[in-house]
XYZ file of C-alpha atoms in Angstrom:
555
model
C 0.000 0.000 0.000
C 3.141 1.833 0.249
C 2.911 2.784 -3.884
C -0.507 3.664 -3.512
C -0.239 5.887 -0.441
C 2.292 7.597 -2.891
C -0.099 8.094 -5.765
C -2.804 9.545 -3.057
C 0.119 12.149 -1.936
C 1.120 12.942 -6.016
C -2.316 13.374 -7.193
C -3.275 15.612 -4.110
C -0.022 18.060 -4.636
C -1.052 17.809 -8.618
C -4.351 19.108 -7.260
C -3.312 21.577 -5.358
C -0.420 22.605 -8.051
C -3.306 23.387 -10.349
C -5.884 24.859 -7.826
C -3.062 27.376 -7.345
C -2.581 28.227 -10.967
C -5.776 28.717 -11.744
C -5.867 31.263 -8.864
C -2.993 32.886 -10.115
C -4.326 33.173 -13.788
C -7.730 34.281 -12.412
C -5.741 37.047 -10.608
C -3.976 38.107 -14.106
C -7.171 38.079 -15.653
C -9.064 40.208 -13.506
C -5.972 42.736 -13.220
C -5.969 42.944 -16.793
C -9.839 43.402 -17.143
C -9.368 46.496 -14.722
C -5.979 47.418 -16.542
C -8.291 47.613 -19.758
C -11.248 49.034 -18.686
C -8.701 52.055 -16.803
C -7.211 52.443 -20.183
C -10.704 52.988 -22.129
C -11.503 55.272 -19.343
C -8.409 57.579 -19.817
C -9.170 57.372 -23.909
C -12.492 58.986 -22.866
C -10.546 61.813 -21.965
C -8.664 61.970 -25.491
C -10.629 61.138 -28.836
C -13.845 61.107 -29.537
C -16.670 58.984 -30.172
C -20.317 59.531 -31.477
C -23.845 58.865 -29.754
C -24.804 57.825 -26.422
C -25.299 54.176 -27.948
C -21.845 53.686 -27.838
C -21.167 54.837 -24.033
C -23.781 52.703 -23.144
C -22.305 49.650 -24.865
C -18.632 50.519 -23.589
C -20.236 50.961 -19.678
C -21.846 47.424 -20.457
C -18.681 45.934 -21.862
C -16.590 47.276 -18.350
C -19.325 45.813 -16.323
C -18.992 42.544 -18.236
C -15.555 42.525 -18.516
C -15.291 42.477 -14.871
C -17.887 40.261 -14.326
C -16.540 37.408 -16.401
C -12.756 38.099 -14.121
C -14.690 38.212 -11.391
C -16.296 34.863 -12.168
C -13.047 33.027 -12.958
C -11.500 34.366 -10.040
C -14.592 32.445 -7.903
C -14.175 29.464 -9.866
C -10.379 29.254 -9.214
C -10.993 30.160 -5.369
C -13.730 26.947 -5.569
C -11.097 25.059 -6.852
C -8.522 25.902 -4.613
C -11.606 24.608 -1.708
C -11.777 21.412 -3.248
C -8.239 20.845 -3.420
C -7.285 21.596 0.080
C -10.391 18.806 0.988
C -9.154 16.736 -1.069
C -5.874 17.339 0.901
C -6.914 16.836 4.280
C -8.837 13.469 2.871
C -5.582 12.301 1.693
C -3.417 13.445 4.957
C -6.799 11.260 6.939
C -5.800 8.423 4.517
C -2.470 8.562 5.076
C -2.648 8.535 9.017
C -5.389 5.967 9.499
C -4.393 2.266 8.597
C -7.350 1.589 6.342
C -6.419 -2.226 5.582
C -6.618 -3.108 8.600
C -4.128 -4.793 11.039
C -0.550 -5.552 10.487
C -1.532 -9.398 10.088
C -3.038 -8.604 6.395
C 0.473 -6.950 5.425
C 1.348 -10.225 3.501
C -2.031 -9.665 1.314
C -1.731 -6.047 0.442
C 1.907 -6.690 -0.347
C -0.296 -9.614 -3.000
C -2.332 -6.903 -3.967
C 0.782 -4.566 -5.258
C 1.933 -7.390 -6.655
C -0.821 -7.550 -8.912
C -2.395 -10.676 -7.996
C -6.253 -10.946 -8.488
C -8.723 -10.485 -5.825
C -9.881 -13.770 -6.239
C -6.206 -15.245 -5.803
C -5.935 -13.215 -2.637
C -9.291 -13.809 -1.100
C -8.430 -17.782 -2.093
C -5.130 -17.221 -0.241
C -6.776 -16.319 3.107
C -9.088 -18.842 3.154
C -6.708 -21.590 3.069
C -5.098 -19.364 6.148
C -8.289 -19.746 8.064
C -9.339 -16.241 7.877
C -12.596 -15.249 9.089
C -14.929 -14.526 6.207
C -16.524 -11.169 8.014
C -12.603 -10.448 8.230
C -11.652 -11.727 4.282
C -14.870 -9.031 3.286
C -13.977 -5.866 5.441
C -10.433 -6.430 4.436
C -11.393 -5.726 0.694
C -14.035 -3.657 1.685
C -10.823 -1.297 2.537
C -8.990 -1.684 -0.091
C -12.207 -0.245 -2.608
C -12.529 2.488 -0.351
C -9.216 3.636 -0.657
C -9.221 3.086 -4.176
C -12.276 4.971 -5.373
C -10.412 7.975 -3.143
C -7.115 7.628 -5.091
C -9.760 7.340 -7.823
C -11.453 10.537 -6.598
C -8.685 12.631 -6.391
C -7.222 11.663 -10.055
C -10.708 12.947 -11.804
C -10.656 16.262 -9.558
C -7.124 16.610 -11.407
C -8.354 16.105 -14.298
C -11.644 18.625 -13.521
C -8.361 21.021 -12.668
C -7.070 20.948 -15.518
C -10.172 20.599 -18.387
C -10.698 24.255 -16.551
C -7.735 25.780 -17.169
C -7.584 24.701 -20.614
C -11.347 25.941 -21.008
C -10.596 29.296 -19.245
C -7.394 29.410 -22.089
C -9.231 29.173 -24.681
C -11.309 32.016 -23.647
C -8.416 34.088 -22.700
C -8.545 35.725 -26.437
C -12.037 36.367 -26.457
C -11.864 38.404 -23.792
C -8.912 40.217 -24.738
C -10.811 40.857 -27.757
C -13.543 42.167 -26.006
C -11.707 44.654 -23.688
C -9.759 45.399 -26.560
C -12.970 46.689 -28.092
C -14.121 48.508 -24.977
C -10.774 50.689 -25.409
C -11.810 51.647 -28.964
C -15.683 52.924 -28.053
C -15.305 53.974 -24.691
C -14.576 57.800 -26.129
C -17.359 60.331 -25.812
C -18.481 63.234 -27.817
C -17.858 65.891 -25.895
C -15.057 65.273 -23.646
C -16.837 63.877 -20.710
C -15.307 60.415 -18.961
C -17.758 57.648 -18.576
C -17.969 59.092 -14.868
C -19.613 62.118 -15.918
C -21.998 60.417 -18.066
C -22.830 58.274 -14.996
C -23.129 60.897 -12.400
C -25.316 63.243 -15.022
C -28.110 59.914 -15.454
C -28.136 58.467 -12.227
C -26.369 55.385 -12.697
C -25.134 53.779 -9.248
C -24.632 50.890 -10.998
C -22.161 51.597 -13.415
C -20.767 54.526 -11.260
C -19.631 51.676 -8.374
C -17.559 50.224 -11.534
C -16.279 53.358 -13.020
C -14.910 54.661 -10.106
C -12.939 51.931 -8.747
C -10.879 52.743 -12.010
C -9.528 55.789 -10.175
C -10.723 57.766 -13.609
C -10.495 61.603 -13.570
C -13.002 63.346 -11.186
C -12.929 66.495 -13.646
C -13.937 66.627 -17.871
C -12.286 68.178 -19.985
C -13.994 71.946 -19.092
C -12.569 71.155 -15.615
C -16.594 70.526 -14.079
C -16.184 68.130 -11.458
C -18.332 65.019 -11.579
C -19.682 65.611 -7.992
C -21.261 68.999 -9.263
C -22.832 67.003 -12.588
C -24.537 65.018 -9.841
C -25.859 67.899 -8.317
C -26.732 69.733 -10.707
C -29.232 66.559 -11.619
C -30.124 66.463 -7.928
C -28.582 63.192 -7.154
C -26.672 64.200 -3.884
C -26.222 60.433 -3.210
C -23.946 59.865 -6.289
C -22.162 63.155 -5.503
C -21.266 61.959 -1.342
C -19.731 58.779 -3.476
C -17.602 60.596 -5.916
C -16.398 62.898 -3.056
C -15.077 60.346 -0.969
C -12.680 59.433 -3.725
C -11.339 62.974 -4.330
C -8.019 64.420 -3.325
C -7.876 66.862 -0.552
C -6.185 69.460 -2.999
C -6.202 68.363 -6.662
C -3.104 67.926 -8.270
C -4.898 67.217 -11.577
C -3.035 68.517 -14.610
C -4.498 71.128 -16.544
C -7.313 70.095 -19.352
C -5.415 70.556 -22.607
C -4.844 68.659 -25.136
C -1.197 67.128 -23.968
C -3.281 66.618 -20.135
C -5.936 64.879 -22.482
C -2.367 62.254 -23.773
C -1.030 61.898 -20.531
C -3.824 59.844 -19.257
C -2.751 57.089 -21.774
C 0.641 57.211 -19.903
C -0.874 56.880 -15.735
C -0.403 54.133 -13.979
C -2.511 54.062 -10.360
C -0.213 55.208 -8.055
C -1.679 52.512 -5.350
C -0.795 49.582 -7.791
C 2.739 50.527 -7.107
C 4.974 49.034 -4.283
C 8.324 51.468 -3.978
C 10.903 49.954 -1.488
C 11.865 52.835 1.187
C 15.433 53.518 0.761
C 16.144 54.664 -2.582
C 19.706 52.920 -4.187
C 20.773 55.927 -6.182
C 19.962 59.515 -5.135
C 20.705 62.927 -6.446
C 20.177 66.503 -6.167
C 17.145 66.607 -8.331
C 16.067 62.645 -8.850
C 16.025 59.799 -6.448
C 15.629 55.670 -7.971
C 14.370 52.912 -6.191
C 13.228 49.410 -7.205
C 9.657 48.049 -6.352
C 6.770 46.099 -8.046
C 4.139 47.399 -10.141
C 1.142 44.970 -10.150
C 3.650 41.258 -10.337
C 6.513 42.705 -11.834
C 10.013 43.790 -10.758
C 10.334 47.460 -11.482
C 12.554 50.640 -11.010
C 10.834 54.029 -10.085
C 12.478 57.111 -10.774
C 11.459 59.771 -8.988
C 12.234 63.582 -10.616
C 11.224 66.933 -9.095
C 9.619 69.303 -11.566
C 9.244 72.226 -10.129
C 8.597 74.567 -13.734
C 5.824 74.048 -15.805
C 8.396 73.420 -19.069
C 10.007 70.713 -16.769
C 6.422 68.852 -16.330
C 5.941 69.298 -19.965
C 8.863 67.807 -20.619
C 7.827 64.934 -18.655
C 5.191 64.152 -19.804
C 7.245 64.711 -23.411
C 9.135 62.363 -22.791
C 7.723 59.619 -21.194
C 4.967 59.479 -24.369
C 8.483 58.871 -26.082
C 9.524 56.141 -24.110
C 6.798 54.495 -24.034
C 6.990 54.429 -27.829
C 10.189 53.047 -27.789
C 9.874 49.309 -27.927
C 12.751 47.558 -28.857
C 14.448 44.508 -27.664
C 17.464 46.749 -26.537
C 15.743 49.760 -24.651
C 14.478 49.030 -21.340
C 10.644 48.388 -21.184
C 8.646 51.584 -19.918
C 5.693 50.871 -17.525
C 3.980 54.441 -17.352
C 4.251 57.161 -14.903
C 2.198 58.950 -12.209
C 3.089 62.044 -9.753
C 2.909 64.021 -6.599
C 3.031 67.446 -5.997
C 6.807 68.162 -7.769
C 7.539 64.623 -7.727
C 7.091 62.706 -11.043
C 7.683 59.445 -11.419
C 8.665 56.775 -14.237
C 7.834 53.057 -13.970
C 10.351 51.054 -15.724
C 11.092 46.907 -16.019
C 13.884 46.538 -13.306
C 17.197 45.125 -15.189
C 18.577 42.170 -12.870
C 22.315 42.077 -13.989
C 23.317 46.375 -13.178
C 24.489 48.683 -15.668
C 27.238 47.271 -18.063
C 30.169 48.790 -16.166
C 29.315 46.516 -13.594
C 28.274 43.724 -15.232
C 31.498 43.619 -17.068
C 33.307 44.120 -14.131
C 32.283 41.268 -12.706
C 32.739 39.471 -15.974
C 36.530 40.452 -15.420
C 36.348 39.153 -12.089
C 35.306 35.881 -13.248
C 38.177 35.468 -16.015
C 41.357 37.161 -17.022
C 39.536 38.471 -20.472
C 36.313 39.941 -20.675
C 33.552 37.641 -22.772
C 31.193 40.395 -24.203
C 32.034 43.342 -24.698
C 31.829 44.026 -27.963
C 28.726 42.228 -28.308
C 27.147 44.214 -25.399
C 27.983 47.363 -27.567
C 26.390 46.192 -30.751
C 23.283 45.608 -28.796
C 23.335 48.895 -27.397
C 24.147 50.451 -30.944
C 21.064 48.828 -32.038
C 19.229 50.659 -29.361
C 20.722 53.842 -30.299
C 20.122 53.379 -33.645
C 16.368 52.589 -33.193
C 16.138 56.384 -31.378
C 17.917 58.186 -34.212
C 15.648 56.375 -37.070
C 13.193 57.928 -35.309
C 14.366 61.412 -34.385
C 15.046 60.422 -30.281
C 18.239 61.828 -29.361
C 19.176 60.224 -25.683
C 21.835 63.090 -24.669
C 22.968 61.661 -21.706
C 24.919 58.390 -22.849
C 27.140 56.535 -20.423
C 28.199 52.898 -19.656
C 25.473 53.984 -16.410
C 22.784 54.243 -18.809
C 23.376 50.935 -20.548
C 21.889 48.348 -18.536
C 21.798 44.166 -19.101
C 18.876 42.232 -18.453
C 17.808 39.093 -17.150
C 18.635 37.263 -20.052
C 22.097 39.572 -20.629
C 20.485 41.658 -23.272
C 22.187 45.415 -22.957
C 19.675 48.268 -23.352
C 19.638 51.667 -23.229
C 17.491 53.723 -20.382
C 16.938 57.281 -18.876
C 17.282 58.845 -22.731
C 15.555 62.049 -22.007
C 16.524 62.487 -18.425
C 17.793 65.932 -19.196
C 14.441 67.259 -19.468
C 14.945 69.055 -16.147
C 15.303 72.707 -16.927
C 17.563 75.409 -15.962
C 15.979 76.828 -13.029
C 15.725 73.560 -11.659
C 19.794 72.511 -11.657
C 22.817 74.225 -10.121
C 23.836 76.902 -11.989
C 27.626 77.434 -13.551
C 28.899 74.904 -15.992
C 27.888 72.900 -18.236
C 25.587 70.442 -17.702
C 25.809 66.790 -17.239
C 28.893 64.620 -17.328
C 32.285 66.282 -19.128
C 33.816 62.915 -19.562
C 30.989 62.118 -22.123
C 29.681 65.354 -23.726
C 30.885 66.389 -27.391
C 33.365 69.229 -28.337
C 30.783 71.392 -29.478
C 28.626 71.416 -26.480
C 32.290 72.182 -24.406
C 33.288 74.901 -26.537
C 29.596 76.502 -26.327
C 28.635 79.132 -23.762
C 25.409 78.471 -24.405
C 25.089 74.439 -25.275
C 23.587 73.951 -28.410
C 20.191 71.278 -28.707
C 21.301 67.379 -28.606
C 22.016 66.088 -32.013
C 22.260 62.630 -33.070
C 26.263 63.546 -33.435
C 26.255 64.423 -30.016
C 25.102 60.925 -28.845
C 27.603 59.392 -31.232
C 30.482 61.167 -29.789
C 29.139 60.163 -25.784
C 28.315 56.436 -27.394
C 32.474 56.354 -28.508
C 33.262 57.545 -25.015
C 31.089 54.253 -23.697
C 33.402 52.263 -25.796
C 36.374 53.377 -24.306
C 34.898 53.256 -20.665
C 33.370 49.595 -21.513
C 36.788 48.125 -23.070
C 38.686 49.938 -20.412
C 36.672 49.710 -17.547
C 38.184 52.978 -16.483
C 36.262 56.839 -16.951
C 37.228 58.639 -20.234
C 40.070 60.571 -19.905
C 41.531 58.780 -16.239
C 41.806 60.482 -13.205
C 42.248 63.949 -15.224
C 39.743 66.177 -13.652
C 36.877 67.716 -15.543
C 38.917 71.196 -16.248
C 41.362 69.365 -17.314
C 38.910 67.189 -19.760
C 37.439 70.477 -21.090
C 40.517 72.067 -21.934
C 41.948 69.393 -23.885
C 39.080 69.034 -25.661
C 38.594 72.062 -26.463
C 42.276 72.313 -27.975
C 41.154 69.010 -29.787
C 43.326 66.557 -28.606
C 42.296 63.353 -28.273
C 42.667 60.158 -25.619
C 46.033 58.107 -26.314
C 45.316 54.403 -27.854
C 44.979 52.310 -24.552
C 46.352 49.084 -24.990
C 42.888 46.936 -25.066
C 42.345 48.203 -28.279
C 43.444 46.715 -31.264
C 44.753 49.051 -34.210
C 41.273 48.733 -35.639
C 39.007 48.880 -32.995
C 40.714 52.409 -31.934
C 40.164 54.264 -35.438
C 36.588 52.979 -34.895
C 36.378 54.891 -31.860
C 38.298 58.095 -33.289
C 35.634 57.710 -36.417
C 32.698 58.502 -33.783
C 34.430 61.125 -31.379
C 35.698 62.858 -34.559
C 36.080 66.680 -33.326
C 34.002 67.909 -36.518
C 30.159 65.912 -35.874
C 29.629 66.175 -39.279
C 32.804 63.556 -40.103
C 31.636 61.306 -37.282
C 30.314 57.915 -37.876
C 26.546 57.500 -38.120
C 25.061 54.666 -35.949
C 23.815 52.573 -38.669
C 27.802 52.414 -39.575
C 28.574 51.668 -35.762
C 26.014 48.720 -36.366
C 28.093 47.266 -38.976
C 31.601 47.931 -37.658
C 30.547 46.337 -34.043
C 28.978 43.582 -35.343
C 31.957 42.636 -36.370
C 34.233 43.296 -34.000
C 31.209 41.137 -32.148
C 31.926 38.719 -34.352
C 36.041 38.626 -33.799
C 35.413 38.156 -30.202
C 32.994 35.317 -29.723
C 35.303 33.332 -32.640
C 38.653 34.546 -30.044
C 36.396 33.985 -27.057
C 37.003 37.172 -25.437
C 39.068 40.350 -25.462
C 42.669 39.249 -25.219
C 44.258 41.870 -23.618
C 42.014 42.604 -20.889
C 43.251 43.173 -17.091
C 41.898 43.520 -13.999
C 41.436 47.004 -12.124
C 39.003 48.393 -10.169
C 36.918 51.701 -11.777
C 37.489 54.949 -9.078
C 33.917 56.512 -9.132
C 33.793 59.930 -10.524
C 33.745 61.966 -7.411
C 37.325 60.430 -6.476
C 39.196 61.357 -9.542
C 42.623 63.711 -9.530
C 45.252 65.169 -10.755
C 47.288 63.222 -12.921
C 49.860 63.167 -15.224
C 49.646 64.481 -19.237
C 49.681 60.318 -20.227
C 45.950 60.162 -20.996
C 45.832 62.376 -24.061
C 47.580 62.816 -27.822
């Protein structure tokens, strides 16, 4: 009974393995039903739709939408019941010796053998066993076998409904994809103004949980639409959800955009101590809804820094591409704005290749590390997207040690919201022209080409452009256009490569869709020499350490 015991414990964990999916998947589905109908919501806010038909059928498609989630989620909670019965049947099973005494041990052992019943019950006879005893011995053995039996076809029931509620997974993507495109009303008015102007508590109990906006597009609260049709009851409910002091954005037509970008605030989970933190932005990881995120937090205190915000994060979250970190949305508070990014688990590339070095005497991936972040660079410039703040920092490697590119558009802080004196951002990095400038000139593509062949050096290296020179020193020299020396991890080649993007002239520089091509093969070279030969070990001062040195570091 030993093996069958077993198969009572495997089937029960199977149960409860799949009771606990379905749960799970319920979960997704019901956060992505509310993710949806939030979405349509916000779209109210930003195109526009014709007839009250249509608001009606969008309010009924939210309702159902949730309804069917809401239904799944029950089913997989009824499931998860049944399974943890079927659990404490088993655990019963397992304590209570259901065959009877020890002295039938030599007949269940016949039994796993595989002999017959009638073999077994002939076996006991000629052993002078009681009849009374011969029939509630098998009587025990059924029992426990329609319960092994029992718990196989609740498995089974398991799994029929996750495969059913899989299946129906597209349909009701379909569906809420739908609600997005005729949730929009004619005249600027959220669903939640539609509800509170007819009365409907119904619908207005959905709508609301949505966190929508409290305000259309004429910046009439909701509340007052209720009044105004003498339904104070619908008003008290739409009040309790408002902000002490509204930090609403203004009703234009970039406010009207934004909503496509806002995440709920609550649906975010920010750790307490932040692990980078500067004058003017702070970072911290966390978890939006199930995933592993990064929040950075920027204070905007002008209204042409919370334009450019809002400016761009709509960019970013344009930007898909297998080598720029994923973009989540963004929400705020007060001054405080905040991005929602996928978290990257292996660090910035400095670091990752730093422990890379670490781990061998010559680095494994350079190369191929640049080319993938080339290919994110070159994705922005097809499109126009100049990132202006490129440095090894900004490249980051993900899970699967893919490098992308983050934070492009981080300078949107303005001037009256840095230090003033100096240029701005990192020396080490920042073109000729923008040095030589007493007012900085607007980021160019050649501007990110020139900071892109300073990441080359820095990655190859692992040491800061330009040593422990400090930044005077870096401006001057640049300005006088002389150049790094050839370090010696470069090869002959590799170095003209980076001399052809940090030419002093940007309109002789390399474009990136040549950068492709050149580090694809020098990519190439190094996974068929399995790593950069000439690579040592050092250890990277950070930036704020740096001094004096020596003229060695320059032509």
């Amino acid at each position: 009974m030993v093996k069958i015991k077993a198969e009572a414990q495997m089937a029960a964990d199977e149960a409860t393995h799949h009771a606990a999916r379905a749960q799970e998947e319920a979960h997704m589905l019901l956060e992505q039903s509310r993710q949806k109908a939030e979405a349509a919501m916000a779209a109210a806010r930003e195109e526009q739709r014709e007839g009250k038909a249509a608001v009606e059928k969008a309010m009924a498609e939210a309702a159902r939408a949730k309804e069917e989630a809401e239904k799944q989620l029950a089913e997989a909670k009824r499931a998860q019941e049944e399974a943890q019965k079927l659990i404490e049947a088993n655990r019963r099973i397992q304590e209570s010796d259901v065959q009877g005494p020890s002295i039938y041990a030599v007949y269940r052992k016949m039994i796993q053998d595989g002999q017959s019943n009638e073999d077994v019950k002939k076996k006991m006879q000629e052993n002078s066993i009681d009849e009374m005893d011969i029939e509630a011995f098998f009587d025990g053995i059924n029992s426990y076998d329609e319960k092994i039996r029992a718990l196989h076809a609740e498995v089974e029931k398991l799994k029929r409904t996750r495969s059913v509620r899989q299946k129906e997974e597209a349909r009701a993507q379909d569906m809420l994809a739908n609600l997005g495109n005729s949730s929009k009303l004619l005249d600027g008015r959220s669903l939640l103004h539609l509800a509170a102007e007819e009365g409907r508590v119904d619908l207005l109990r959905i709508i609301i949980e949505q966190d929508v906006w409290l305000y259309d597009l004429q910046g009439r609260r909701a509340a007052d639409i209720a009044r105004e049709n003498n339904r104070d009851d619908i008003a008290s409910m739409i009040e309790a959800r408002m902000p002490k002091q509204s930090t609403l954005p203004s009703f234009d037509r970039g406010a009207r955009q934004n909503a496509a970008l806002l995440i709920g605030e609550r649906e975010v989970r920010r750790n307490r101590e932040s692990f980078v933190c500067g004058s003017f932005s702070e970072v911290y990881k966390g978890t939006w809804l199930s995933a592993d995120v990064v929040i950075k937090r920027v204070k905007a205190f002008s209204e042409a820094d919370k334009k450019a915000f809002w400016r761009e994060a709509r960019i970013w979250k344009k930007a898909k591409h297998p080598n720029i970190v994923p973009f989540f949305g963004a929400y705020f508070r007060g001054p405080k704005y905040l991005l929602v990014c996928k978290e990257a688990t292996n660090g910035n590339l400095r670091d990752y290749l730093k422990r890379e070095r670490e781990q061998s005497e010559k680095t494994q991936s350079v190369w191929q590390k640049l080319y993938e972040a080339a290919l994110g660079l070159l994705f922005l410039h097809l499109r126009n997207i100049i990132h202006s703040d490129l440095k090894c920092n900004q490249i980051l490697v993900g899970e699967n040690g893919e490098a992308m590119l983050t934070d492009f558009g981080m300078s949107f802080i303005s001037d009256e919201s840095r230090p003033s004196g100096g240029v701005k951002g990192a020396v080490r990095w920042k073109e000729p022209e923008c040095l030589r400038a007493e007012n900085p000139s607007q980021a160019t593509k050649e501007a990110d080409v020139y900071s892109f062949g300073m990441c080359v050096v820095e990655a190859v290296t692992g040491r800061f452009p330009w040593g422990n020179l400090p930044d005077f020193a870096v401006m001057h020299h640049v300005q006088k256009e002389k150049f790094l020396l050839q370090p010696p991890e470069f090869s002959d080649a590799q170095w003209n490569f980076v001399k052809s993007l940090c030419a002093f002239d940007p309109h002789r520089r390399l474009t990136m869709d040549g950068a492709v091509e050149e580090l694809k093969e020098f990519a190439r070279q190094e996974r068929r020499n399995g790593g950069h030969e000439q690579m040592h070990h050092f250890e990277p001062r950070p930036e704020s350490e740096l001094e004096d040195s020596d003229d060695s570091d320059w032509e």
